[in-house]
């Protein structure tokens, strides 16, 4: 079967829409709960943690249902949950209903994100690595666009932020209902033709996958320090909030610039997939090594640049590596584990960082982040070597 179950442009548009929609809501959580609802920062942090747990549950459900139920109905259900919760937030955004709806939204979004990655495994016209690269680009583009626009909408009233997110989710629901209908047939066709790929349809090379998921988890623990604790460190050194915000402009520009370039060299990078992973995750380590000696703003820009280049190189390659080794019966499950590892790292990263800073110091935090990434990477290199399963699902 060479025909794609959906046109790639609709899959990429769906990724762009859902990430733009979610970026209208989650960055405002702490500010909105603290400044508007007058809850403590601890309560806001607890809500974010519960939201992350709901997202992880959604990641798992999305993968399991994709494999064992129907892909089309699964992603539609996820979009409906996200759409309904965003719509309810327009009218009910006081305490505690705001927190409850935010958690429900996290569940729906977790299902959707895993399904989008799982659908990429059904594509026949392009290498899965190409699709994962573009999906990573569209997801980041959506997050950048949403984060920029929300600043202009918020002064009009918080209900307009939720209304905009709701409209975007409705748009994605319409796209899915009209263009995703062939997913079930594609999944069944592949299952019938490929069921003998591992005898009983189960994944054999599990150790390399789980070691890579560990790498992804600890990398996100480190990455989250940039979104939480490093801002306070920069202010402690006398830098401004504007200076910190500009670092994320550097991050966005590098991602938008470099991701299409990597996609252009997809065939070469696919042949050197392990090298790509090693390079990307070692660059993560390098960014924290730079922070150890960073006292001037230029070093923070350099560290962010190194971190972002490592992110662009490594993160999309994780889904590709896992896809190559997962059996056709368990594509959804393992793409779900990828999104779960990232979600878990995002969930516990700020807390781990805060505990280390309060107990020890910022330099110890940077050493810790560098150490856990390099140790996980070395374990993947030394222990997780396995023969690459033939990519018989590619064109």
Coordinates of C-alpha atoms in Angstrom, one line a residue:
X1 CA 0.0 0.0 0.0
X2 CA 1.7 3.2 -1.3
X3 CA -1.1 5.7 -0.9
X4 CA -1.1 7.8 2.2
X5 CA -4.3 7.5 4.4
X6 CA -4.4 11.3 4.4
X7 CA -2.7 14.1 2.5
X8 CA 0.4 15.2 4.5
X9 CA -0.7 18.9 4.3
X10 CA -3.7 18.1 6.5
X11 CA -1.6 16.3 9.0
X12 CA 0.9 19.2 9.2
X13 CA -2.0 21.7 9.4
X14 CA -3.5 19.7 12.2
X15 CA -0.2 19.8 14.1
X16 CA 0.1 23.6 13.5
X17 CA -3.5 24.3 14.7
X18 CA -3.4 22.2 17.8
X19 CA -0.1 23.5 19.0
X20 CA -1.1 27.1 18.3
X21 CA -4.4 26.5 20.2
X22 CA -2.7 25.0 23.3
X23 CA -0.1 27.7 23.4
X24 CA -2.9 30.3 23.9
X25 CA -3.7 28.6 27.2
X26 CA -0.9 26.9 29.0
X27 CA 1.7 29.8 29.1
X28 CA -0.9 31.9 30.9
X29 CA -1.7 29.4 33.7
X30 CA 0.6 30.7 36.4
X31 CA 0.0 34.3 35.6
X32 CA -3.7 33.9 35.4
X33 CA -4.1 31.9 38.6
X34 CA -1.8 34.1 40.6
X35 CA -2.7 37.6 39.3
X36 CA -6.4 37.1 38.3
X37 CA -7.7 34.3 40.5
X38 CA -5.4 35.3 43.4
X39 CA -4.2 31.7 44.1
X40 CA -0.7 31.1 45.4
X41 CA 2.2 30.1 43.2
X42 CA 2.3 26.7 45.0
X43 CA -1.3 26.1 44.0
X44 CA -0.6 27.2 40.4
X45 CA 2.4 24.8 40.3
X46 CA 0.2 22.0 41.6
X47 CA -2.4 22.6 38.9
X48 CA 0.3 22.5 36.3
X49 CA 1.6 19.2 37.7
X50 CA -1.8 17.6 37.7
X51 CA -2.3 19.0 34.1
X52 CA 1.0 17.3 33.1
X53 CA -0.2 14.0 34.7
X54 CA -3.4 14.2 32.7
X55 CA -1.4 14.9 29.5
X56 CA 0.7 11.8 30.2
X57 CA -2.4 9.7 30.7
X58 CA -3.7 11.1 27.4
X59 CA -0.5 10.2 25.7
X60 CA -0.8 6.6 26.9
X61 CA -4.5 6.4 26.0
X62 CA -3.9 7.9 22.6
X63 CA -1.3 5.2 21.8
X64 CA -3.2 2.3 23.2
X65 CA -6.4 3.2 21.4
X66 CA -4.6 3.9 18.2
X67 CA -3.3 0.3 18.3
X68 CA -6.3 -1.5 19.8
X69 CA -9.3 0.5 18.7
X70 CA -9.7 2.9 15.7
X71 CA -7.2 5.6 14.9
X72 CA -9.8 7.9 13.3
X73 CA -12.2 7.7 16.2
X74 CA -9.3 8.1 18.7
X75 CA -8.0 11.4 17.3
X76 CA -11.5 12.8 16.8
X77 CA -12.3 11.9 20.5
X78 CA -9.1 13.7 21.6
X79 CA -10.0 16.8 19.6
X80 CA -13.6 16.8 20.9
X81 CA -12.3 16.7 24.5
X82 CA -9.9 19.6 23.9
X83 CA -12.5 21.6 22.0
X84 CA -15.2 21.1 24.6
X85 CA -12.9 22.1 27.5
X86 CA -11.7 25.2 25.7
X87 CA -15.3 26.1 24.9
X88 CA -16.3 25.7 28.5
X89 CA -13.4 27.9 29.6
X90 CA -14.9 30.8 27.7
X91 CA -17.8 30.9 30.1
X92 CA -16.4 29.3 33.3
X93 CA -12.9 30.4 34.1
X94 CA -13.1 31.1 37.9
X95 CA -11.7 28.9 40.7
X96 CA -11.7 25.9 40.8
X97 CA -13.5 25.2 37.5
X98 CA -10.6 26.7 35.6
X99 CA -8.2 24.1 37.0
X100 CA -10.6 21.2 36.3
X101 CA -11.2 22.3 32.7
X102 CA -7.4 22.8 32.2
X103 CA -6.8 19.2 33.4
X104 CA -9.4 17.9 31.0
X105 CA -7.9 19.9 28.2
X106 CA -4.5 18.3 29.0
X107 CA -6.0 14.9 28.7
X108 CA -7.5 15.6 25.3
X109 CA -4.3 17.3 24.1
X110 CA -2.3 14.3 25.2
X111 CA -4.4 12.0 23.1
X112 CA -4.2 14.3 20.0
X113 CA -0.4 14.7 20.2
X114 CA 0.2 11.0 20.4
X115 CA -2.2 10.3 17.5
X116 CA -0.5 12.8 15.3
X117 CA 2.8 11.1 15.8
X118 CA 1.2 7.7 15.3
X119 CA -0.4 8.7 12.1
X120 CA 3.0 9.7 10.8
X121 CA 3.9 5.9 11.0
X122 CA 1.1 5.2 8.4
X123 CA 2.6 7.5 5.8
X124 CA 3.9 5.7 2.7
X125 CA 4.9 8.5 0.3
X126 CA 7.6 9.9 2.5
X127 CA 10.1 8.5 5.0
X128 CA 8.7 8.6 8.5
X129 CA 11.8 10.6 9.5
X130 CA 10.8 13.3 7.0
X131 CA 7.3 13.4 8.5
X132 CA 8.6 13.6 12.1
X133 CA 11.0 16.4 11.1
X134 CA 8.2 18.5 9.6
X135 CA 5.8 17.7 12.5
X136 CA 8.5 19.0 14.9
X137 CA 8.7 22.2 12.8
X138 CA 5.0 22.8 12.7
X139 CA 4.5 22.1 16.4
X140 CA 7.2 24.7 17.3
X141 CA 5.9 27.1 14.8
X142 CA 2.5 26.8 16.4
X143 CA 3.9 27.4 19.9
X144 CA 5.8 30.4 18.7
X145 CA 2.9 31.9 16.9
X146 CA 0.4 31.3 19.7
X147 CA 2.7 32.7 22.4
X148 CA 3.3 35.9 20.3
X149 CA -0.4 36.5 19.5
X150 CA -1.8 35.8 23.0
X151 CA -0.1 38.9 24.3
X152 CA -2.2 41.0 22.0
X153 CA -5.5 39.2 22.8
X154 CA -5.1 39.0 26.6
X155 CA -5.7 42.8 27.2
X156 CA -9.2 42.4 25.6
X157 CA -10.1 39.8 28.3
X158 CA -9.2 36.3 29.2
X159 CA -12.5 35.0 27.6
X160 CA -11.2 36.1 24.2
X161 CA -8.0 34.0 24.7
X162 CA -10.2 30.9 25.3
X163 CA -12.5 31.8 22.5
X164 CA -9.5 32.0 20.1
X165 CA -8.3 28.6 21.3
X166 CA -11.8 27.1 20.9
X167 CA -12.1 28.4 17.3
X168 CA -8.7 26.8 16.5
X169 CA -9.7 23.5 17.9
X170 CA -13.1 23.6 16.1
X171 CA -11.1 24.2 12.9
X172 CA -8.9 21.2 13.6
X173 CA -12.0 19.1 14.3
X174 CA -13.5 20.0 10.9
X175 CA -10.2 19.2 9.2
X176 CA -10.0 15.8 10.9
X177 CA -13.7 14.9 10.2
X178 CA -13.2 15.7 6.5
X179 CA -9.7 14.4 5.8
X180 CA -8.8 11.7 8.3
X181 CA -11.5 9.2 7.4
X182 CA -9.2 6.7 5.8
X183 CA -7.0 6.1 8.9
X184 CA -8.8 3.0 10.0
X185 CA -8.5 1.3 6.6
X186 CA -4.8 2.2 6.3
X187 CA -4.2 0.8 9.8
X188 CA -6.0 -2.5 9.0
X189 CA -4.3 -2.9 5.6
X190 CA -0.8 -2.5 7.2
X191 CA -1.8 -4.9 10.0
X192 CA -2.9 -7.5 7.6
X193 CA 0.2 -7.2 5.4
X194 CA 2.8 -6.8 8.1
X195 CA 1.6 -8.9 10.9
X196 CA 4.4 -11.4 10.4
X197 CA 7.2 -8.8 10.8
X198 CA 8.0 -10.1 14.3
X199 CA 6.0 -13.3 14.4
X200 CA 3.5 -12.4 17.1
X201 CA 3.5 -8.7 16.2
X202 CA 5.4 -7.6 19.4
X203 CA 8.4 -5.3 19.5
X204 CA 11.7 -7.2 20.1
X205 CA 14.3 -4.4 20.4
X206 CA 12.9 -2.9 23.6
X207 CA 16.2 -2.0 25.5
X208 CA 17.4 0.6 23.0
X209 CA 14.0 2.1 22.9
X210 CA 13.7 2.4 26.7
X211 CA 17.2 3.8 27.0
X212 CA 16.4 6.4 24.4
X213 CA 13.2 7.3 26.2
X214 CA 15.3 7.8 29.4
X215 CA 17.6 10.1 27.4
X216 CA 14.5 12.1 26.2
X217 CA 13.1 12.3 29.7
X218 CA 16.3 13.7 31.3
X219 CA 16.8 16.0 28.4
X220 CA 13.4 17.5 29.1
X221 CA 14.2 17.8 32.8
X222 CA 17.1 19.9 31.8
X223 CA 15.2 21.8 29.1
X224 CA 12.6 22.9 31.6
X225 CA 15.2 24.7 33.6
X226 CA 15.3 27.2 30.8
X227 CA 11.6 27.8 31.0
X228 CA 11.5 28.1 34.8
X229 CA 14.6 28.5 37.0
X230 CA 17.1 30.0 34.7
X231 CA 15.0 33.2 34.4
X232 CA 15.4 33.8 38.1
X233 CA 19.1 33.1 37.8
X234 CA 19.5 35.7 35.1
X235 CA 17.6 38.3 37.2
X236 CA 19.9 37.4 40.1
X237 CA 22.8 38.3 37.9
X238 CA 21.3 41.7 37.1
X239 CA 19.8 41.0 33.7
X240 CA 16.3 41.9 32.7
X241 CA 13.1 40.0 31.9
X242 CA 13.4 41.4 28.4
X243 CA 16.8 39.9 28.0
X244 CA 15.5 36.5 29.1
X245 CA 12.5 36.8 26.7
X246 CA 14.9 37.5 23.8
X247 CA 16.6 34.1 24.4
X248 CA 13.3 32.5 23.3
X249 CA 13.3 34.6 20.2
X250 CA 16.8 33.2 19.5
X251 CA 15.3 29.7 20.2
X252 CA 12.4 30.3 17.8
X253 CA 14.5 31.7 15.0
X254 CA 17.0 28.9 15.1
X255 CA 14.2 26.2 15.1
X256 CA 12.4 27.8 12.2
X257 CA 15.6 28.3 10.3
X258 CA 17.4 24.9 11.0
X259 CA 14.5 22.5 10.9
X260 CA 13.8 22.9 7.1
X261 CA 17.5 22.5 6.5
X262 CA 17.6 19.2 8.4
X263 CA 14.5 18.0 6.5
X264 CA 16.4 18.7 3.2
X265 CA 19.2 16.3 4.3
X266 CA 16.8 13.8 5.7
X267 CA 18.2 10.8 3.7
X268 CA 21.7 11.4 5.0
X269 CA 20.6 11.9 8.5
X270 CA 18.5 8.8 8.4
X271 CA 21.6 6.7 7.5
X272 CA 23.4 8.2 10.5
X273 CA 20.5 8.2 12.9
X274 CA 22.5 7.1 16.0
X275 CA 25.1 9.7 15.3
X276 CA 22.4 12.3 15.0
X277 CA 21.1 11.3 18.4
X278 CA 24.5 11.3 20.0
X279 CA 25.3 14.8 18.6
X280 CA 22.1 16.3 19.7
X281 CA 22.1 15.1 23.2
X282 CA 25.8 15.8 23.7
X283 CA 25.0 19.4 22.7
X284 CA 22.4 19.5 25.5
X285 CA 25.3 18.7 27.9
X286 CA 27.4 21.4 26.3
X287 CA 24.8 24.1 26.9
X288 CA 24.8 23.4 30.6
X289 CA 28.6 23.4 30.7
X290 CA 28.5 26.9 29.2
X291 CA 26.0 28.0 31.9
X292 CA 28.5 27.0 34.5
X293 CA 30.8 29.9 33.5
X294 CA 28.1 32.3 32.2
X295 CA 28.2 35.7 33.9
X296 CA 27.6 37.9 30.9
X297 CA 24.6 37.9 28.6
X298 CA 26.5 36.7 25.6
X299 CA 27.2 33.4 27.2
X300 CA 23.5 32.8 27.8
X301 CA 22.8 33.5 24.2
X302 CA 25.5 31.0 23.2
X303 CA 24.1 28.4 25.7
X304 CA 20.6 28.8 24.3
X305 CA 21.9 28.5 20.7
X306 CA 23.8 25.3 21.6
X307 CA 20.7 23.9 23.4
X308 CA 18.4 24.7 20.5
X309 CA 20.7 23.2 17.8
X310 CA 20.9 20.1 20.0
X311 CA 17.1 20.1 20.3
X312 CA 16.5 20.4 16.6
X313 CA 19.0 17.6 15.9
X314 CA 17.9 15.1 18.5
X315 CA 14.2 15.5 19.4
X316 CA 12.6 14.6 15.9
X317 CA 15.1 11.7 15.6
X318 CA 13.7 10.1 18.8
X319 CA 10.4 9.4 17.1
X320 CA 12.2 8.1 14.0
X321 CA 14.4 5.7 16.0
X322 CA 11.5 4.4 17.9
X323 CA 9.3 4.0 14.8
X324 CA 12.0 1.9 13.1
X325 CA 12.2 -0.6 16.0
X326 CA 8.5 -0.8 17.0
X327 CA 6.4 -3.5 15.4
X328 CA 3.5 -2.6 13.2
X329 CA 1.2 -3.8 15.9
X330 CA 2.6 -1.4 18.5
X331 CA 3.4 1.8 16.6
X332 CA 0.9 3.8 18.6
X333 CA 2.1 2.4 21.9
X334 CA 5.7 3.4 21.4
X335 CA 4.9 6.8 19.9
X336 CA 2.7 7.3 23.0
X337 CA 5.8 6.4 25.2
X338 CA 7.8 9.1 23.3
X339 CA 5.3 11.7 24.1
X340 CA 4.9 10.4 27.7
X341 CA 8.6 10.7 28.3
X342 CA 8.7 14.3 27.1
X343 CA 5.5 15.1 29.1
X344 CA 7.0 13.6 32.3
X345 CA 10.2 15.5 31.9
X346 CA 8.3 18.7 31.5
X347 CA 6.2 17.9 34.5
X348 CA 8.9 17.2 37.1
X349 CA 11.7 19.4 35.6
X350 CA 10.8 22.7 37.4
X351 CA 10.3 20.9 40.7
X352 CA 13.6 19.1 40.6
X353 CA 15.4 22.3 39.6
X354 CA 13.8 24.3 42.4
X355 CA 14.7 21.6 45.0
X356 CA 18.3 21.6 43.9
X357 CA 18.6 25.3 43.9
X358 CA 17.0 25.7 47.3
X359 CA 19.2 22.9 48.8
X360 CA 22.4 23.6 47.0
X361 CA 23.0 26.2 44.2
X362 CA 22.5 27.1 40.6
X363 CA 25.9 25.7 39.5
X364 CA 25.1 22.4 41.1
X365 CA 21.8 22.4 39.1
X366 CA 23.8 22.9 35.9
X367 CA 26.2 20.1 36.7
X368 CA 23.3 17.9 37.6
X369 CA 21.5 18.5 34.3
X370 CA 24.7 18.0 32.3
X371 CA 25.5 14.8 34.2
X372 CA 22.1 13.1 33.8
X373 CA 22.0 13.8 30.1
X374 CA 25.5 12.5 29.4
X375 CA 25.1 9.5 31.6
X376 CA 21.8 8.5 29.9
X377 CA 23.5 9.1 26.5
X378 CA 26.5 6.9 27.4
X379 CA 24.2 4.2 28.6
X380 CA 22.4 4.3 25.3
X381 CA 25.7 4.1 23.4
X382 CA 27.2 1.3 25.4
X383 CA 24.2 -0.8 26.4
X384 CA 21.6 -0.1 23.9
X385 CA 23.3 -1.1 20.7
X386 CA 21.1 -3.3 18.6
X387 CA 20.7 -4.3 15.0
X388 CA 18.4 -1.9 13.1
X389 CA 15.3 -3.7 12.0
X390 CA 14.7 -3.4 8.3
X391 CA 12.5 -0.4 7.5
X392 CA 10.0 -2.4 5.5
X393 CA 7.2 0.1 6.1
X394 CA 9.0 2.8 4.2
X395 CA 8.7 3.4 0.5

